[in-house]
Short mmCIF file of C-alpha atoms in Angstrom, two decimals:
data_model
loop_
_atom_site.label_atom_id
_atom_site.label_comp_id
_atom_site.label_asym_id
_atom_site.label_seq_id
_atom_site.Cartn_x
_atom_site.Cartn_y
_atom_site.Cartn_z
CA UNK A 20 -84.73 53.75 -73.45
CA UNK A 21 -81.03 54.75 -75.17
CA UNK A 22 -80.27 55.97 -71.95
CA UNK A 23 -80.68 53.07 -69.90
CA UNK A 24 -78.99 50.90 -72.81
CA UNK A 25 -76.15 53.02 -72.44
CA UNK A 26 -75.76 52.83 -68.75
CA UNK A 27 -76.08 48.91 -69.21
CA UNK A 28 -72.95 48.82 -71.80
CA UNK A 29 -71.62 51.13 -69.16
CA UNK A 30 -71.32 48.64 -66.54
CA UNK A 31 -70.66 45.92 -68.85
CA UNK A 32 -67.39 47.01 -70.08
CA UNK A 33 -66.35 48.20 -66.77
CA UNK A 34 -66.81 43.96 -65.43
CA UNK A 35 -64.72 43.17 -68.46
CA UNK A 36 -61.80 45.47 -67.23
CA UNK A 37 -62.20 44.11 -63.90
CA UNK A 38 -61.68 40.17 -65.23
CA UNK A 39 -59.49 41.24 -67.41
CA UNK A 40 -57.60 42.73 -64.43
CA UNK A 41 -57.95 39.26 -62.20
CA UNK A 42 -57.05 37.34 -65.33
CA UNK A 43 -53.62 38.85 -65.42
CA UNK A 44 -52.75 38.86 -61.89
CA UNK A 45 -53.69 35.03 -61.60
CA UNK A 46 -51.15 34.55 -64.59
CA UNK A 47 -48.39 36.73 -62.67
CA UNK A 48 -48.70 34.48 -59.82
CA UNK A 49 -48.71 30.92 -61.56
CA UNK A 50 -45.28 32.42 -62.76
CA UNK A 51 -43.73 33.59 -59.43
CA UNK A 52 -45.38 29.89 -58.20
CA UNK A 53 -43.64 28.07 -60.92
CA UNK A 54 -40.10 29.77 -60.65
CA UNK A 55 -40.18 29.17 -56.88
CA UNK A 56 -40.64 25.48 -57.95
CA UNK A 57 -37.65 25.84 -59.93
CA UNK A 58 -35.58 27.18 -57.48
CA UNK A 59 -36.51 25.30 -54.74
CA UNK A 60 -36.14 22.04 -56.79
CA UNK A 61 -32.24 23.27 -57.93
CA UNK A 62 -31.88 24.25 -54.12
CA UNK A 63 -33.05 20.50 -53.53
CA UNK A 64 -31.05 18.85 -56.12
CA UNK A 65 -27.80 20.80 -55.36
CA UNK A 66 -28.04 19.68 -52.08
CA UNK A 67 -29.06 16.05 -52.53
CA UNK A 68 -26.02 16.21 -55.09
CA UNK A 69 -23.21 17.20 -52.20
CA UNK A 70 -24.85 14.89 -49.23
CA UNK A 71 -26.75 11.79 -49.20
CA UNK A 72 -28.32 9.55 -46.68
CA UNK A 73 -29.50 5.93 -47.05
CA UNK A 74 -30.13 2.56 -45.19
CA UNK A 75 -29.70 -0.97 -45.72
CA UNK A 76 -32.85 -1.65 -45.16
CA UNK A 77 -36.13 0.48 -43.30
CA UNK A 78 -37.83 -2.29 -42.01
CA UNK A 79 -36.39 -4.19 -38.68
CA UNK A 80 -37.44 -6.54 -35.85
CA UNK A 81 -36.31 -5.58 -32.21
CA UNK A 82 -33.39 -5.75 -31.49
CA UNK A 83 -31.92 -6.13 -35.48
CA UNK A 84 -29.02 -3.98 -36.73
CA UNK A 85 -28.65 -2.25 -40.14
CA UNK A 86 -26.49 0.87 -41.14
CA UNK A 87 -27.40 3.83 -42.09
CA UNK A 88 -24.98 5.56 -44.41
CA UNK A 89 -23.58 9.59 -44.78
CA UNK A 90 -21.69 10.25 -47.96
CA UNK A 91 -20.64 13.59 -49.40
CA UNK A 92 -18.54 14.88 -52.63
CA UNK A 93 -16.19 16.17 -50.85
CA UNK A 94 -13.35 14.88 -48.80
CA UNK A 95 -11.62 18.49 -47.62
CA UNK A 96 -13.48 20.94 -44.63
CA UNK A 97 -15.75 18.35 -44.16
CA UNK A 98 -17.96 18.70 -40.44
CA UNK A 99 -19.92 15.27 -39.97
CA UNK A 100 -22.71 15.19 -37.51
CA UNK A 101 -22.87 13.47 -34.71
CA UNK A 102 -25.96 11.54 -34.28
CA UNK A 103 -29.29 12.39 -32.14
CA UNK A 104 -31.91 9.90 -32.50
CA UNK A 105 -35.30 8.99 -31.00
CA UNK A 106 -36.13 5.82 -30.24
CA UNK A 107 -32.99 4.38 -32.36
CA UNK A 108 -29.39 3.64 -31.18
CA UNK A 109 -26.56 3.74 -32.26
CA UNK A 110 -24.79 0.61 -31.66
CA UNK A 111 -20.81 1.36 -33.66
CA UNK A 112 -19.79 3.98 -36.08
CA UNK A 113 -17.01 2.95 -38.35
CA UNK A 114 -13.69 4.67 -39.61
CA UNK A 115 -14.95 7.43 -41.96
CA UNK A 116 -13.73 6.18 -45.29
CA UNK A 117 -12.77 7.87 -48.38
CA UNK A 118 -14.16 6.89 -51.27
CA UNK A 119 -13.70 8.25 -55.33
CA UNK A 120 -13.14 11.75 -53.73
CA UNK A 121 -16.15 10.94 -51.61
CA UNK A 122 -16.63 11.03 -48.31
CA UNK A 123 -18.32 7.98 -46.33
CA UNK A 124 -19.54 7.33 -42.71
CA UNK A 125 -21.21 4.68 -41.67
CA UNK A 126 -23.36 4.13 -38.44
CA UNK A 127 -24.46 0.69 -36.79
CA UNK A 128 -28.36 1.33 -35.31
CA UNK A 129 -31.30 -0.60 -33.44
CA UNK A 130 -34.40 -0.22 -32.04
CA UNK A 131 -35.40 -1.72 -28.94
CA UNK A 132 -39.22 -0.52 -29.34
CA UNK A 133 -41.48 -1.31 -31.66
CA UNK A 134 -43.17 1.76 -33.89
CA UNK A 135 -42.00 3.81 -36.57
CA UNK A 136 -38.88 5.91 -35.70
CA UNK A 137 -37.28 9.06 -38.10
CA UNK A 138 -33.87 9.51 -39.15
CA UNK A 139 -34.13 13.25 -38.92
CA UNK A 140 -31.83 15.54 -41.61
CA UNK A 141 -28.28 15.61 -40.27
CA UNK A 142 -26.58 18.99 -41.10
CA UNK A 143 -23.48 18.19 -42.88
CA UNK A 144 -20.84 21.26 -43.25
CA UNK A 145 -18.69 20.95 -46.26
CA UNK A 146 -16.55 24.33 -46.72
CA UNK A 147 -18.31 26.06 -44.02
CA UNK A 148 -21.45 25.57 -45.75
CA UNK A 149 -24.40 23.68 -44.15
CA UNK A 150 -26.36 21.19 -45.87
CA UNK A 151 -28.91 18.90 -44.66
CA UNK A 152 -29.88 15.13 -45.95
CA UNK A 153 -33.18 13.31 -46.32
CA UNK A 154 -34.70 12.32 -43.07
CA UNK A 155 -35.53 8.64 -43.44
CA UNK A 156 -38.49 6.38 -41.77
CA UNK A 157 -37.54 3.02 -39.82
CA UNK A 158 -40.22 0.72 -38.84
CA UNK A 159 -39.57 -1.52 -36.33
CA UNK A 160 -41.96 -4.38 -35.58
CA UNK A 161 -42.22 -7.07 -32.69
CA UNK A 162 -41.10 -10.51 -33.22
CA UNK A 163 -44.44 -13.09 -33.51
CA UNK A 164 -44.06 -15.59 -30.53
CA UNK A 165 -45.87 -19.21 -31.14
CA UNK A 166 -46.85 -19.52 -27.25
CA UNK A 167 -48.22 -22.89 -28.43
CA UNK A 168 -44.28 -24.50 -29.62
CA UNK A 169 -43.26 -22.95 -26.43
CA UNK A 170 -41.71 -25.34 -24.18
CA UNK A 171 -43.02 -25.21 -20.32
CA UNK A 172 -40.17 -25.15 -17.52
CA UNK A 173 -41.58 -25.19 -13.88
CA UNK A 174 -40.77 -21.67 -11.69
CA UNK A 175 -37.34 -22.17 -10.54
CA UNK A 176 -36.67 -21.15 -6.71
CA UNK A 177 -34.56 -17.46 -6.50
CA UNK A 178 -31.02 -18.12 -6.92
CA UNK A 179 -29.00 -16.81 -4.29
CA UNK A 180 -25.52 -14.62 -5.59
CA UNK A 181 -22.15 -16.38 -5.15
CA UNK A 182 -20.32 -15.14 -2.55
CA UNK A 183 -17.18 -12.52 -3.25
CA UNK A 184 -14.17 -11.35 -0.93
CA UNK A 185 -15.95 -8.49 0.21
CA UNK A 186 -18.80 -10.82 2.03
CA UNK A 187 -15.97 -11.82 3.74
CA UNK A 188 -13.95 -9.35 4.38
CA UNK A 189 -14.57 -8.27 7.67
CA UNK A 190 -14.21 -11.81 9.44
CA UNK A 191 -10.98 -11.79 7.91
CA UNK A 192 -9.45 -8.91 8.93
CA UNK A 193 -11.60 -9.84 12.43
CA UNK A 194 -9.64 -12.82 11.95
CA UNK A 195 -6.00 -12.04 11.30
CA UNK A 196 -6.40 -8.92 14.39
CA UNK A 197 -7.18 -12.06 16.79
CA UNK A 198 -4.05 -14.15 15.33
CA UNK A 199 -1.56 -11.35 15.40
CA UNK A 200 -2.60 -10.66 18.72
CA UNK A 201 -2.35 -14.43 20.30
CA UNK A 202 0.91 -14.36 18.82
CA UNK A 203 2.23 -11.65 20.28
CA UNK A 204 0.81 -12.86 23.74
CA UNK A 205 2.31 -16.31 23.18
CA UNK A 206 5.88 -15.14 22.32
CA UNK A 207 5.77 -12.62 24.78
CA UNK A 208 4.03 -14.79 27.61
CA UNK A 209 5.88 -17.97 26.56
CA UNK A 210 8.40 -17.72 24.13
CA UNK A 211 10.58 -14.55 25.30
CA UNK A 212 10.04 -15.54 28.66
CA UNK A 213 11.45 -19.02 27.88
CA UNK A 214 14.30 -17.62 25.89
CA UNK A 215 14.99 -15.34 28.73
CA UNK A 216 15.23 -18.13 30.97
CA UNK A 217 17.77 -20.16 28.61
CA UNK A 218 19.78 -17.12 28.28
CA UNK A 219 20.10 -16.37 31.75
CA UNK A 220 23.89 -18.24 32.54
CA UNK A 221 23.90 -20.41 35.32
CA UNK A 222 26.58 -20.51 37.28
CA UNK A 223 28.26 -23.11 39.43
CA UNK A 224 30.01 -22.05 42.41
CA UNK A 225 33.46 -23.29 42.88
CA UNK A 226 34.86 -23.08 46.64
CA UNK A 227 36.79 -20.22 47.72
CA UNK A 228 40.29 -21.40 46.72
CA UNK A 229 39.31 -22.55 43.60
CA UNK A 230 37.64 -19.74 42.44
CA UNK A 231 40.49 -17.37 43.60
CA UNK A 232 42.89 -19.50 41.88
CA UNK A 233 40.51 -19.61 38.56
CA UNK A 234 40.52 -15.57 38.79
CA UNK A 235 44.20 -15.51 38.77
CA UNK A 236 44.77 -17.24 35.72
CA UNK A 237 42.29 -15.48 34.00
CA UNK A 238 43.75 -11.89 35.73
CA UNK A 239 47.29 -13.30 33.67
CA UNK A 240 45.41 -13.75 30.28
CA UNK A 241 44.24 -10.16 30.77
CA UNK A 242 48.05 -8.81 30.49
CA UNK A 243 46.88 -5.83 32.00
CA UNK A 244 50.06 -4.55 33.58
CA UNK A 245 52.33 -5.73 30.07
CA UNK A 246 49.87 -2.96 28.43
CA UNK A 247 50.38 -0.40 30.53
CA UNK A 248 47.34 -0.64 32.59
CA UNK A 249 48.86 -1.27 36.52
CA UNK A 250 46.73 0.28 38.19
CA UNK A 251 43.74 -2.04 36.55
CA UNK A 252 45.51 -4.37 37.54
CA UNK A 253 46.14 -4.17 41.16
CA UNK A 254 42.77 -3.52 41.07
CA UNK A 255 41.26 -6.88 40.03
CA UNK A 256 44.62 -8.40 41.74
CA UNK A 257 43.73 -7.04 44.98
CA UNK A 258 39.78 -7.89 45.06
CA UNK A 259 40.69 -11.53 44.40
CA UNK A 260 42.64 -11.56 47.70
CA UNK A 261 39.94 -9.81 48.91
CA UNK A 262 36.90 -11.98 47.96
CA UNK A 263 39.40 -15.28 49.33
CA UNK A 264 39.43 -14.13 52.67
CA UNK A 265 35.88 -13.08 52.47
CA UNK A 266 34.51 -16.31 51.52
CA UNK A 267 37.28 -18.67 53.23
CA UNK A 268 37.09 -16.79 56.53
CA UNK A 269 33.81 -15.05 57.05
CA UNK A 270 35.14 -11.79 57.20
CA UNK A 271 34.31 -8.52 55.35
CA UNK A 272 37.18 -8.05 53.62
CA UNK A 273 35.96 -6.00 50.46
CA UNK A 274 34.74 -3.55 53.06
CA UNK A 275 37.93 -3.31 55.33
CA UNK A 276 40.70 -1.34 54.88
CA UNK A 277 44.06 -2.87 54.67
CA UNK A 278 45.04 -1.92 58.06
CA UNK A 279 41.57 -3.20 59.30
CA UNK A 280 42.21 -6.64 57.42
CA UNK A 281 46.01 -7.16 58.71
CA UNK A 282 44.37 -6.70 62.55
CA UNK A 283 41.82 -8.82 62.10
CA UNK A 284 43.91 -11.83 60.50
CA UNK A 285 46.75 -11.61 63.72
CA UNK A 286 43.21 -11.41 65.75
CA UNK A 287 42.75 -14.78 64.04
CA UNK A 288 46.60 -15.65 64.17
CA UNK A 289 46.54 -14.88 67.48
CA UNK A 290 43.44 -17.03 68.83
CA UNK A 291 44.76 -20.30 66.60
CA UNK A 292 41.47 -19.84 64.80
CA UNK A 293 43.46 -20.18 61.05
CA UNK A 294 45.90 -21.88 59.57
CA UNK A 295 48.43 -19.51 58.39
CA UNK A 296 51.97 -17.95 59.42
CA UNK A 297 53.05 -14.40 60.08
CA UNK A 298 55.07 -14.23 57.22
CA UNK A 299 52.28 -15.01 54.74
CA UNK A 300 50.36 -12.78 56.50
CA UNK A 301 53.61 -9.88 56.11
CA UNK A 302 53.66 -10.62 52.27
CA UNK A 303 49.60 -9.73 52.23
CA UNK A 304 50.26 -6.85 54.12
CA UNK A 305 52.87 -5.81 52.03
CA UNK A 306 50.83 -6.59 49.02
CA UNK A 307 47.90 -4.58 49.90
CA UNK A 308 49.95 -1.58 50.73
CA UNK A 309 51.35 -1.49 47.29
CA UNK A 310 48.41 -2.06 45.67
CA UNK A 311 47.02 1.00 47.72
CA UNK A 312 50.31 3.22 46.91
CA UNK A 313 49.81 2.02 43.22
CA UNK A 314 45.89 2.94 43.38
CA UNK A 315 45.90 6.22 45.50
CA UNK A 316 49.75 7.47 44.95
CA UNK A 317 50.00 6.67 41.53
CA UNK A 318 53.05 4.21 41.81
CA UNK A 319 54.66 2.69 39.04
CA UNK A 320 55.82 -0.36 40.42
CA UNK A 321 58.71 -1.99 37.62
CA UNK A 322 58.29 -5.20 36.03
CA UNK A 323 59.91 -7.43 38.55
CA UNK A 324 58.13 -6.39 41.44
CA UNK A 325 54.75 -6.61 39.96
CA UNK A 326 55.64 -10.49 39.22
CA UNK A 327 56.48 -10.73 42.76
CA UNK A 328 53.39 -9.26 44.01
CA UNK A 329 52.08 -11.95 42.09
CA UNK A 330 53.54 -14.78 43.30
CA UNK A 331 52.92 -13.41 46.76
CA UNK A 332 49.05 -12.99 46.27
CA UNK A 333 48.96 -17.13 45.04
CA UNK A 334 50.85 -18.17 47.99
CA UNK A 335 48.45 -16.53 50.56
CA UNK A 336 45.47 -17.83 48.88
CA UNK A 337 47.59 -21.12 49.22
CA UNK A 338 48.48 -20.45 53.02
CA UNK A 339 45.76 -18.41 54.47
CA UNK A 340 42.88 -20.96 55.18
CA UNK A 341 40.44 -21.53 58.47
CA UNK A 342 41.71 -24.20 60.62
CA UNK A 343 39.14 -27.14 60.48
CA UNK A 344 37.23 -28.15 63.49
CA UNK A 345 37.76 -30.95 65.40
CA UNK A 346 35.54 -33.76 66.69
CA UNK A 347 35.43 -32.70 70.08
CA UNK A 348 34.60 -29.14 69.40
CA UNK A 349 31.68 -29.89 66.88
CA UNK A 350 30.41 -32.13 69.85
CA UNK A 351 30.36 -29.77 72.36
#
């Protein structure tokens, strides 16, 4: 019996060790517990201290703005986030402001869904430290409709767009190809061609002494020889004469040579077939040869004898004409 008595206080103060054991670890770890609370909660407030976050207001309808405000104690190395939300917007964000050495930006948001939306915890860095706010809860609700104060409007037909330049366009361009090109085709077809026609000079043939004589004067107005140009001017002296007794007598003078010409003319002499003498006839001769001495030979005839040759080429365009037909001979 004092054995088993002693085994029994044995065991007993071996379970009072063992709670007295547990009793002192469960104390240990209240304490680590409670200054983790500590800490944390200094962590917490420290932060909470350097950056806050608030709204206006955490209850909207659809469609409603409010602002939802950043500040921090601190205005120098200050990072500001930049806003990523879920289900929210952000409509404006203001000019960050700077307020009592604090820091303050504001944000304009909606919701355009109903339901309860977070404002998670922006990381602010202030002094290359990060710190985080409060993430905050929006609820945004529906707006009630009374379908029974709505007014009724009957289903309107589908409105058609208004019409712009670029319906258009192509017609127009269509358009202005098919003017250009009728215009060109009308002043080339009708205009130009009329033009063409008004330029073209019309000229009114004089008989052959008149013309001869007209070509004279103008031959004088030239002052060809007086400028040093004689041989131009024996030229157009001697194709006058020439184109006379072409047109007055039928005969191919600008072809001929002046030998051919003087034989042809005492041909005509001869037969009583033109009204001339043999002196005017001498003076042409003469004429022509000088011309061709002046042309070929380059002679330099002198003043005086170029105003001769002159007066000798008007008086055989005065005396060198085709005798006119008579009565009798047209008859027969």
């Amino acid at each position: 019996m004092k054995k088993r008595n002693t085994f029994k206080g044995f065991q007993s103060s071996e379970k009072y060790a063992q709670a007295k054991c547990s009793l002192s670890f469960g104390k240990r770890v209240r304490e680590i517990g409670f200054f983790l609370f500590l800490f944390c909660g200094f962590a917490s407030f420290a932060q909470n201290s350097m950056v806050k976050s608030q709204v206006e207001t955490s209850k909207i309808r659809i469609g409603e703005q409010f602002t939802y405000r950043i500040s921090v104690n601190e205005t120098d190395n200050v990072i500001l986030p930049k806003l990523e939300l879920q289900g929210l917007e952000v409509i404006d964000s203001a000019r960050v402001d700077t307020l009592n050495n604090m820091l303050i930006q504001k944000y304009v948001l909606t919701g355009f869904d109903s339901g309860a939306f977070y404002i998670p915890q922006q990381q602010v860095f202030v002094k290359n430290q990060a710190y985080l706010t409060d993430s905050l809860l929006i609820n945004v609700a529906t707006v009630a409709i009374d379908t029974t104060k709505i007014k009724k409007f009957p289903i309107k037909s589908i409105k058609k767009e208004p019409y712009t330049f670029d319906d258009f366009k192509m017609y127009i361009y269509l358009l202005i190809a098919a003017l250009l090109i009728i215009g060109f085709w009308i002043y080339w077809f009708v205009i130009r061609k009329r033009k063409l026609e008004e330029d073209e000079p019309t000229y009114v043939a004089l008989p052959p002494y008149e013309e001869a004589m007209h070509k004279l004067g103008e031959l004088d107005e030239k002052l060809l020889w007086q400028n040093n140009k004689v041989k131009e001017y024996y030229i157009e002296l001697t194709e006058i004469i020439r184109a006379y007794i072409e047109r007055e007598l039928k005969v191919p003078a600008l072809e001929k040579t002046t030998d051919e010409i003087i034989e042809t003319l005492n041909d005509f002499h001869d037969a009583n077939t033109i009204n001339t003498t043999k002196e005017t006839i001498k003076k042409l001769k003469a004429l022509l040869q000088e011309a061709d001495l002046v042309k070929f030979a380059k002679s330099k005839p002198l003043a005086p004898e170029i105003e001769e040759d002159r007066k000798d080429a008007e008086e055989v365009v005065h005396n060198l004409k085709p005798k006119p037909i008579s009565k009798d001979e047209k008859l027969e």
